[in-house]
mmCIF file of C-alpha atoms in Angstrom:
data_model
loop_
_atom_site.group_PDB
_atom_site.id
_atom_site.type_symbol
_atom_site.label_atom_id
_atom_site.label_comp_id
_atom_site.label_asym_id
_atom_site.label_seq_id
_atom_site.Cartn_x
_atom_site.Cartn_y
_atom_site.Cartn_z
ATOM 1 C CA MET A 1 52.654 -51.538 199.541
ATOM 2 C CA LEU A 2 49.189 -51.207 198.072
ATOM 3 C CA PHE A 3 46.805 -49.322 200.317
ATOM 4 C CA PRO A 4 43.537 -51.158 201.152
ATOM 5 C CA GLU A 5 41.432 -49.143 198.709
ATOM 6 C CA SER A 6 43.857 -50.011 195.922
ATOM 7 C CA ARG A 7 43.715 -53.711 196.753
ATOM 8 C CA ARG A 8 39.921 -53.599 196.688
ATOM 9 C CA ALA A 9 39.958 -51.819 193.317
ATOM 10 C CA LEU A 10 42.267 -54.442 191.844
ATOM 11 C CA GLU A 11 39.983 -57.216 193.078
ATOM 12 C CA GLN A 12 36.962 -55.477 191.570
ATOM 13 C CA TYR A 13 38.557 -55.086 188.132
ATOM 14 C CA ALA A 14 40.242 -58.498 188.022
ATOM 15 C CA GLY A 15 37.392 -60.097 186.076
ATOM 16 C CA GLU A 16 37.156 -57.509 183.307
ATOM 17 C CA THR A 17 37.870 -58.483 179.700
ATOM 18 C CA PRO A 18 41.375 -57.276 178.733
ATOM 19 C CA VAL A 19 41.418 -54.593 176.050
ATOM 20 C CA TRP A 20 43.835 -56.600 173.922
ATOM 21 C CA THR A 21 41.343 -59.492 173.598
ATOM 22 C CA GLU A 22 40.482 -60.170 169.968
ATOM 23 C CA GLY A 23 37.177 -58.543 169.083
ATOM 24 C CA TYR A 24 37.192 -56.245 172.119
ATOM 25 C CA ASP A 25 34.162 -53.947 171.849
ATOM 26 C CA VAL A 26 35.489 -50.392 172.177
ATOM 27 C CA ALA A 27 32.078 -48.798 171.631
ATOM 28 C CA ALA A 28 30.478 -50.870 174.381
ATOM 29 C CA ALA A 29 33.306 -50.060 176.783
ATOM 30 C CA ARG A 30 32.867 -46.354 176.071
ATOM 31 C CA GLU A 31 29.156 -46.559 176.764
ATOM 32 C CA GLN A 32 29.792 -48.439 179.994
ATOM 33 C CA ALA A 33 32.216 -45.747 181.142
ATOM 34 C CA ARG A 34 29.651 -43.049 180.420
ATOM 35 C CA ALA A 35 26.960 -44.965 182.299
ATOM 36 C CA LEU A 36 29.194 -45.394 185.341
ATOM 37 C CA ALA A 37 30.226 -41.742 185.262
ATOM 38 C CA ALA A 38 26.584 -40.677 185.138
ATOM 39 C CA GLN A 39 26.109 -42.250 188.577
ATOM 40 C CA GLU A 40 28.791 -40.076 190.176
ATOM 41 C CA PRO A 41 27.758 -37.065 192.269
ATOM 42 C CA ARG A 42 28.387 -33.799 190.431
ATOM 43 C CA GLU A 43 29.088 -30.515 192.132
ATOM 44 C CA GLU A 44 27.217 -27.405 191.108
ATOM 45 C CA VAL A 45 29.260 -24.950 189.040
ATOM 46 C CA ALA A 46 27.977 -21.438 188.397
ATOM 47 C CA GLU A 47 27.930 -21.930 184.630
ATOM 48 C CA VAL A 48 28.544 -24.956 182.404
ATOM 49 C CA ALA A 49 28.330 -24.596 178.633
ATOM 50 C CA ASP A 50 29.190 -26.762 175.658
ATOM 51 C CA VAL A 51 31.240 -24.718 173.191
ATOM 52 C CA ASP A 52 32.730 -25.030 169.727
ATOM 53 C CA ALA A 53 36.467 -24.363 170.021
ATOM 54 C CA ASP A 54 37.270 -23.782 166.352
ATOM 55 C CA GLY A 55 35.592 -27.023 165.337
ATOM 56 C CA VAL A 56 36.617 -28.967 168.440
ATOM 57 C CA PRO A 57 33.780 -29.723 170.868
ATOM 58 C CA ALA A 58 34.567 -28.708 174.434
ATOM 59 C CA ARG A 59 32.830 -27.904 177.702
ATOM 60 C CA LEU A 60 33.519 -24.697 179.602
ATOM 61 C CA TYR A 61 33.072 -24.609 183.379
ATOM 62 C CA THR A 62 32.901 -21.170 184.999
ATOM 63 C CA PRO A 63 32.823 -21.091 188.810
ATOM 64 C CA ALA A 64 31.409 -18.164 190.746
ATOM 65 C CA ALA A 65 33.790 -15.183 190.876
ATOM 66 C CA ALA A 66 36.113 -16.949 188.451
ATOM 67 C CA GLY A 67 39.625 -15.626 188.039
ATOM 68 C CA ASP A 68 40.952 -14.474 184.694
ATOM 69 C CA ALA A 69 43.024 -17.572 183.846
ATOM 70 C CA VAL A 70 41.666 -20.616 182.006
ATOM 71 C CA VAL A 71 42.660 -24.244 182.586
ATOM 72 C CA VAL A 72 42.724 -26.310 179.385
ATOM 73 C CA HIS A 73 41.954 -29.879 180.484
ATOM 74 C CA ALA A 74 42.738 -32.987 178.420
ATOM 75 C CA HIS A 75 41.086 -36.135 179.764
ATOM 76 C CA GLY A 76 42.735 -39.506 180.213
ATOM 77 C CA GLY A 77 41.630 -42.878 178.872
ATOM 78 C CA GLY A 78 44.533 -44.291 176.921
ATOM 79 C CA PHE A 79 43.648 -41.942 174.037
ATOM 80 C CA VAL A 80 40.832 -44.401 173.202
ATOM 81 C CA PHE A 81 38.318 -44.019 176.029
ATOM 82 C CA ASN A 82 36.487 -41.329 178.019
ATOM 83 C CA ASP A 83 35.194 -37.923 176.971
ATOM 84 C CA VAL A 84 33.871 -34.700 178.500
ATOM 85 C CA GLU A 85 30.891 -36.572 179.968
ATOM 86 C CA VAL A 86 33.044 -39.140 181.740
ATOM 87 C CA HIS A 87 35.262 -36.362 183.101
ATOM 88 C CA ASP A 88 32.408 -34.010 183.910
ATOM 89 C CA ALA A 89 32.485 -34.581 187.684
ATOM 90 C CA SER A 90 36.261 -34.144 187.807
ATOM 91 C CA ALA A 91 36.197 -31.001 185.671
ATOM 92 C CA ARG A 92 33.553 -29.521 187.964
ATOM 93 C CA ARG A 93 35.702 -30.241 190.993
ATOM 94 C CA LEU A 94 38.749 -28.761 189.257
ATOM 95 C CA ALA A 95 36.868 -25.546 188.419
ATOM 96 C CA ASN A 96 35.526 -25.190 191.939
ATOM 97 C CA ARG A 97 38.867 -25.945 193.620
ATOM 98 C CA THR A 98 40.903 -23.616 191.407
ATOM 99 C CA GLY A 99 38.315 -20.851 191.178
ATOM 100 C CA LEU A 100 39.224 -20.707 187.481
ATOM 101 C CA ARG A 101 37.412 -21.492 184.261
ATOM 102 C CA VAL A 102 38.119 -24.987 182.959
ATOM 103 C CA LEU A 103 37.878 -25.876 179.264
ATOM 104 C CA SER A 104 37.505 -29.650 178.945
ATOM 105 C CA VAL A 105 38.482 -30.704 175.417
ATOM 106 C CA ASP A 106 36.514 -33.472 173.683
ATOM 107 C CA TYR A 107 39.334 -34.427 171.336
ATOM 108 C CA ARG A 108 38.995 -37.080 168.646
ATOM 109 C CA ARG A 109 39.965 -40.595 169.672
ATOM 110 C CA PRO A 110 41.450 -43.663 168.022
ATOM 111 C CA PRO A 111 40.992 -46.109 166.481
ATOM 112 C CA GLU A 112 38.571 -43.979 164.423
ATOM 113 C CA HIS A 113 40.889 -40.961 164.505
ATOM 114 C CA ARG A 114 44.552 -41.793 164.910
ATOM 115 C CA PHE A 115 47.589 -39.655 165.725
ATOM 116 C CA PRO A 116 47.897 -36.684 165.392
ATOM 117 C CA ALA A 117 44.128 -35.981 165.542
ATOM 118 C CA ALA A 118 44.014 -35.708 169.351
ATOM 119 C CA VAL A 119 47.151 -33.544 169.475
ATOM 120 C CA ASP A 120 45.766 -31.231 166.818
ATOM 121 C CA ASP A 121 42.414 -30.917 168.598
ATOM 122 C CA VAL A 122 44.013 -29.920 171.903
ATOM 123 C CA ALA A 123 46.148 -27.399 170.017
ATOM 124 C CA ALA A 124 43.111 -25.922 168.284
ATOM 125 C CA ALA A 125 41.168 -25.696 171.541
ATOM 126 C CA GLY A 126 44.115 -24.022 173.252
ATOM 127 C CA ALA A 127 44.389 -21.452 170.460
ATOM 128 C CA TRP A 128 40.643 -20.785 170.643
ATOM 129 C CA ALA A 129 40.823 -20.347 174.421
ATOM 130 C CA ALA A 130 43.689 -17.875 174.135
ATOM 131 C CA ARG A 131 41.851 -15.854 171.498
ATOM 132 C CA THR A 132 38.371 -16.040 173.016
ATOM 133 C CA LEU A 133 38.690 -16.466 176.773
ATOM 134 C CA GLY A 134 41.914 -14.636 177.555
ATOM 135 C CA ASP A 135 45.589 -15.271 177.062
ATOM 136 C CA ARG A 136 46.398 -16.464 180.606
ATOM 137 C CA LEU A 137 46.216 -20.209 180.015
ATOM 138 C CA LEU A 138 47.142 -23.173 182.193
ATOM 139 C CA ALA A 139 47.101 -26.814 181.086
ATOM 140 C CA HIS A 140 46.119 -29.972 182.912
ATOM 141 C CA GLY A 141 45.869 -33.600 181.858
ATOM 142 C CA ASP A 142 45.760 -37.054 183.378
ATOM 143 C CA SER A 143 47.277 -40.197 181.824
ATOM 144 C CA ALA A 144 46.917 -39.894 178.022
ATOM 145 C CA GLY A 145 45.570 -36.409 178.610
ATOM 146 C CA GLY A 146 48.826 -35.611 180.380
ATOM 147 C CA ASN A 147 50.633 -36.616 177.203
ATOM 148 C CA LEU A 148 48.420 -34.324 175.133
ATOM 149 C CA ALA A 149 48.719 -31.347 177.473
ATOM 150 C CA LEU A 150 52.498 -31.766 177.593
ATOM 151 C CA VAL A 151 52.808 -32.089 173.819
ATOM 152 C CA ASP A 152 50.706 -28.981 173.256
ATOM 153 C CA ALA A 153 52.938 -27.028 175.646
ATOM 154 C CA LEU A 154 56.019 -28.278 173.790
ATOM 155 C CA ARG A 155 54.569 -27.466 170.384
ATOM 156 C CA HIS A 156 53.578 -23.963 171.484
ATOM 157 C CA PRO A 157 56.208 -22.587 173.884
ATOM 158 C CA GLY A 158 54.819 -19.737 175.930
ATOM 159 C CA ARG A 159 51.164 -20.725 175.463
ATOM 160 C CA TYR A 160 50.715 -21.912 179.056
ATOM 161 C CA ALA A 161 51.739 -20.244 182.298
ATOM 162 C CA ALA A 162 51.846 -23.600 184.116
ATOM 163 C CA LEU A 163 51.314 -27.293 183.443
ATOM 164 C CA ALA A 164 49.891 -29.976 185.774
ATOM 165 C CA LEU A 165 50.334 -33.607 184.717
ATOM 166 C CA VAL A 166 48.792 -36.508 186.632
ATOM 167 C CA TYR A 167 50.500 -39.861 185.912
ATOM 168 C CA PRO A 168 51.201 -38.919 182.270
ATOM 169 C CA PHE A 169 51.393 -41.630 179.577
ATOM 170 C CA LEU A 170 54.640 -40.831 177.779
ATOM 171 C CA ASP A 171 56.711 -43.799 176.602
ATOM 172 C CA PRO A 172 55.420 -46.003 173.756
ATOM 173 C CA ALA A 173 58.481 -48.229 174.209
ATOM 174 C CA ALA A 174 57.363 -49.099 177.777
ATOM 175 C CA GLY A 175 61.040 -49.065 178.607
ATOM 176 C CA PHE A 176 60.985 -48.204 182.309
ATOM 177 C CA GLU A 177 61.311 -50.623 185.213
ATOM 178 C CA SER A 178 57.933 -49.760 186.727
ATOM 179 C CA TYR A 179 56.197 -51.638 183.913
ATOM 180 C CA ALA A 180 57.574 -54.823 185.445
ATOM 181 C CA THR A 181 57.719 -53.952 189.129
ATOM 182 C CA ALA A 182 55.199 -51.288 190.110
ATOM 183 C CA ALA A 183 51.746 -52.680 189.330
ATOM 184 C CA ASP A 184 50.364 -55.943 190.692
ATOM 185 C CA GLY A 185 48.685 -57.959 187.968
ATOM 186 C CA PHE A 186 49.557 -55.510 185.185
ATOM 187 C CA ASP A 187 50.009 -57.054 181.751
ATOM 188 C CA PRO A 188 52.274 -55.076 179.399
ATOM 189 C CA ARG A 189 49.963 -55.957 176.519
ATOM 190 C CA GLU A 190 47.538 -53.356 177.860
ATOM 191 C CA ALA A 191 49.811 -50.349 177.365
ATOM 192 C CA ALA A 192 50.955 -51.700 174.006
ATOM 193 C CA TRP A 193 47.332 -51.990 172.857
ATOM 194 C CA TYR A 194 46.630 -48.329 173.600
ATOM 195 C CA TRP A 195 49.659 -47.173 171.651
ATOM 196 C CA GLU A 196 48.721 -49.461 168.743
ATOM 197 C CA GLN A 197 45.249 -47.904 168.567
ATOM 198 C CA TYR A 198 46.690 -44.416 168.683
ATOM 199 C CA ALA A 199 49.582 -44.529 166.242
ATOM 200 C CA SER A 200 51.518 -46.480 163.639
ATOM 201 C CA PRO A 201 55.028 -47.839 164.303
ATOM 202 C CA ALA A 202 56.468 -45.039 162.181
ATOM 203 C CA ASP A 203 55.073 -42.474 164.654
ATOM 204 C CA LEU A 204 56.611 -43.933 167.798
ATOM 205 C CA ALA A 205 59.766 -41.798 167.656
ATOM 206 C CA ASN A 206 57.832 -38.595 166.979
ATOM 207 C CA PRO A 207 58.146 -36.219 169.969
ATOM 208 C CA ASP A 208 54.541 -35.144 169.370
ATOM 209 C CA LEU A 209 53.642 -38.686 170.409
ATOM 210 C CA ALA A 210 56.597 -39.573 172.674
ATOM 211 C CA PRO A 211 57.380 -36.255 174.410
ATOM 212 C CA LEU A 212 60.310 -37.637 176.410
ATOM 213 C CA LEU A 213 62.158 -37.467 173.064
ATOM 214 C CA SER A 214 61.521 -33.749 172.629
ATOM 215 C CA ASP A 215 64.416 -31.319 172.361
ATOM 216 C CA ARG A 216 62.143 -28.557 173.708
ATOM 217 C CA LEU A 217 61.769 -29.722 177.312
ATOM 218 C CA GLY A 218 63.530 -26.600 178.524
ATOM 219 C CA THR A 219 60.780 -24.402 177.046
ATOM 220 C CA LEU A 220 58.115 -25.686 179.441
ATOM 221 C CA PRO A 221 56.457 -23.439 182.023
ATOM 222 C CA PRO A 222 56.446 -24.335 185.752
ATOM 223 C CA THR A 223 55.259 -27.954 185.844
ATOM 224 C CA LEU A 224 53.683 -30.267 188.400
ATOM 225 C CA VAL A 225 54.196 -33.988 187.773
ATOM 226 C CA VAL A 226 52.240 -36.453 189.923
ATOM 227 C CA THR A 227 52.804 -40.216 189.910
ATOM 228 C CA ALA A 228 51.307 -43.183 191.750
ATOM 229 C CA GLU A 229 53.497 -45.749 193.485
ATOM 230 C CA HIS A 230 51.765 -48.799 191.969
ATOM 231 C CA ASP A 231 51.418 -47.508 188.414
ATOM 232 C CA PRO A 232 53.334 -48.885 185.424
ATOM 233 C CA LEU A 233 53.637 -45.281 184.215
ATOM 234 C CA ARG A 234 55.347 -44.158 187.425
ATOM 235 C CA ASP A 235 58.944 -44.167 186.220
ATOM 236 C CA GLU A 236 58.339 -42.361 182.938
ATOM 237 C CA GLY A 237 56.547 -39.539 184.756
ATOM 238 C CA GLU A 238 59.362 -39.218 187.258
ATOM 239 C CA GLU A 239 61.936 -39.330 184.475
ATOM 240 C CA LEU A 240 60.104 -36.459 182.808
ATOM 241 C CA ALA A 241 60.333 -34.468 186.035
ATOM 242 C CA ARG A 242 64.075 -35.114 186.246
ATOM 243 C CA ARG A 243 64.703 -34.194 182.609
ATOM 244 C CA ILE A 244 62.788 -30.937 182.672
ATOM 245 C CA ALA A 245 64.352 -29.967 186.005
ATOM 246 C CA ASP A 246 67.792 -30.557 184.456
ATOM 247 C CA ALA A 247 66.673 -28.380 181.529
ATOM 248 C CA GLY A 248 66.056 -25.493 183.924
ATOM 249 C CA VAL A 249 62.276 -25.753 184.307
ATOM 250 C CA GLU A 250 60.657 -25.102 187.700
ATOM 251 C CA VAL A 251 59.294 -28.523 188.681
ATOM 252 C CA VAL A 252 57.268 -29.944 191.557
ATOM 253 C CA ALA A 253 57.081 -33.750 191.565
ATOM 254 C CA THR A 254 55.004 -35.893 193.928
ATOM 255 C CA ARG A 255 54.583 -39.661 194.222
ATOM 256 C CA TYR A 256 51.376 -40.850 195.935
ATOM 257 C CA LEU A 257 52.170 -43.955 197.955
ATOM 258 C CA GLY A 258 49.890 -46.974 197.886
ATOM 259 C CA GLN A 259 47.952 -45.713 194.866
ATOM 260 C CA LEU A 260 47.060 -47.115 191.439
ATOM 261 C CA HIS A 261 46.828 -45.541 188.028
ATOM 262 C CA GLY A 262 43.472 -43.794 187.706
ATOM 263 C CA PHE A 263 42.902 -42.900 191.351
ATOM 264 C CA TRP A 264 42.706 -39.129 190.753
ATOM 265 C CA ARG A 265 39.222 -39.329 189.238
ATOM 266 C CA HIS A 266 37.532 -41.400 191.963
ATOM 267 C CA PRO A 267 37.280 -39.586 195.307
ATOM 268 C CA ARG A 268 34.568 -41.916 196.593
ATOM 269 C CA VAL A 269 36.953 -44.865 196.236
ATOM 270 C CA PHE A 270 40.398 -43.383 196.895
ATOM 271 C CA PRO A 271 40.884 -41.064 199.907
ATOM 272 C CA SER A 272 43.977 -39.614 198.189
ATOM 273 C CA ALA A 273 41.959 -38.306 195.231
ATOM 274 C CA GLU A 274 40.650 -35.162 196.891
ATOM 275 C CA PRO A 275 44.032 -34.147 198.378
ATOM 276 C CA LEU A 276 45.526 -34.619 194.900
ATOM 277 C CA MET A 277 42.776 -32.492 193.353
ATOM 278 C CA ARG A 278 43.538 -29.768 195.867
ATOM 279 C CA GLN A 279 47.270 -30.038 195.183
ATOM 280 C CA VAL A 280 46.676 -29.667 191.442
ATOM 281 C CA ALA A 281 44.235 -26.816 192.000
ATOM 282 C CA GLY A 282 46.611 -25.022 194.340
ATOM 283 C CA PHE A 283 49.485 -25.326 191.898
ATOM 284 C CA LEU A 284 47.411 -24.027 188.994
ATOM 285 C CA ALA A 285 45.869 -21.216 191.033
ATOM 286 C CA LEU A 286 49.353 -20.222 192.197
ATOM 287 C CA HIS A 287 50.357 -19.620 188.591
ATOM 288 C CA GLY A 288 46.985 -18.333 187.369
#
């Protein structure tokens, strides 16, 4: 059952132009997201600095009395949308809740920069963080960012001490039941559009794009996987948790009832967002 805040959110977004509409204006949608994010309250963090992570722009958040570990954060947005500005409020909250430095990666996005540009940027930023900030790294990502954080961990076994994934976007085939049953009003053309912007059909079986196909799942560090009950991505996230647990990885998996995809980033709208932030922060701090 959808919780009341989720029903209200669905009603609010019902009139928006679908992304798969011919002539959809990606640039305008990005600007709108930045404008909306600019209206969100932002917590004070002891130090916030834009940095060059070996050619990849990123933003480093350092809370007071920060611990030694660094959280590499990859933002969500279907690979196409959002950036460090849109995720600024969330990254500040993550730094303050964990007590750790957070490196938010401003990776390149499609359709201007297609696969594997985003994967390569997260990898480069992770390598820079290990060399420059200290070798105790943790990774975090939501939605498409969860895909990127997971892929970087699979490409570089041992790089991260722990991994936290919030409703990760993993399956370009959209082959799980939750695409049909979990989300009220969801049109499968939406997920397909994001994958089409990101990659060509020849890439869809590449484990650097579709990490459920990886033969390295057993190399992952302790991993938190969070899903939302009314999210088309729910089943693929939970399947990931099952597969990596079977591969011998220490896994914590949580499904948030009544919630929609995207709720993590909006604590003023979704009462579950702050408890989730604290769960993620506690898990990362535990391993940091």
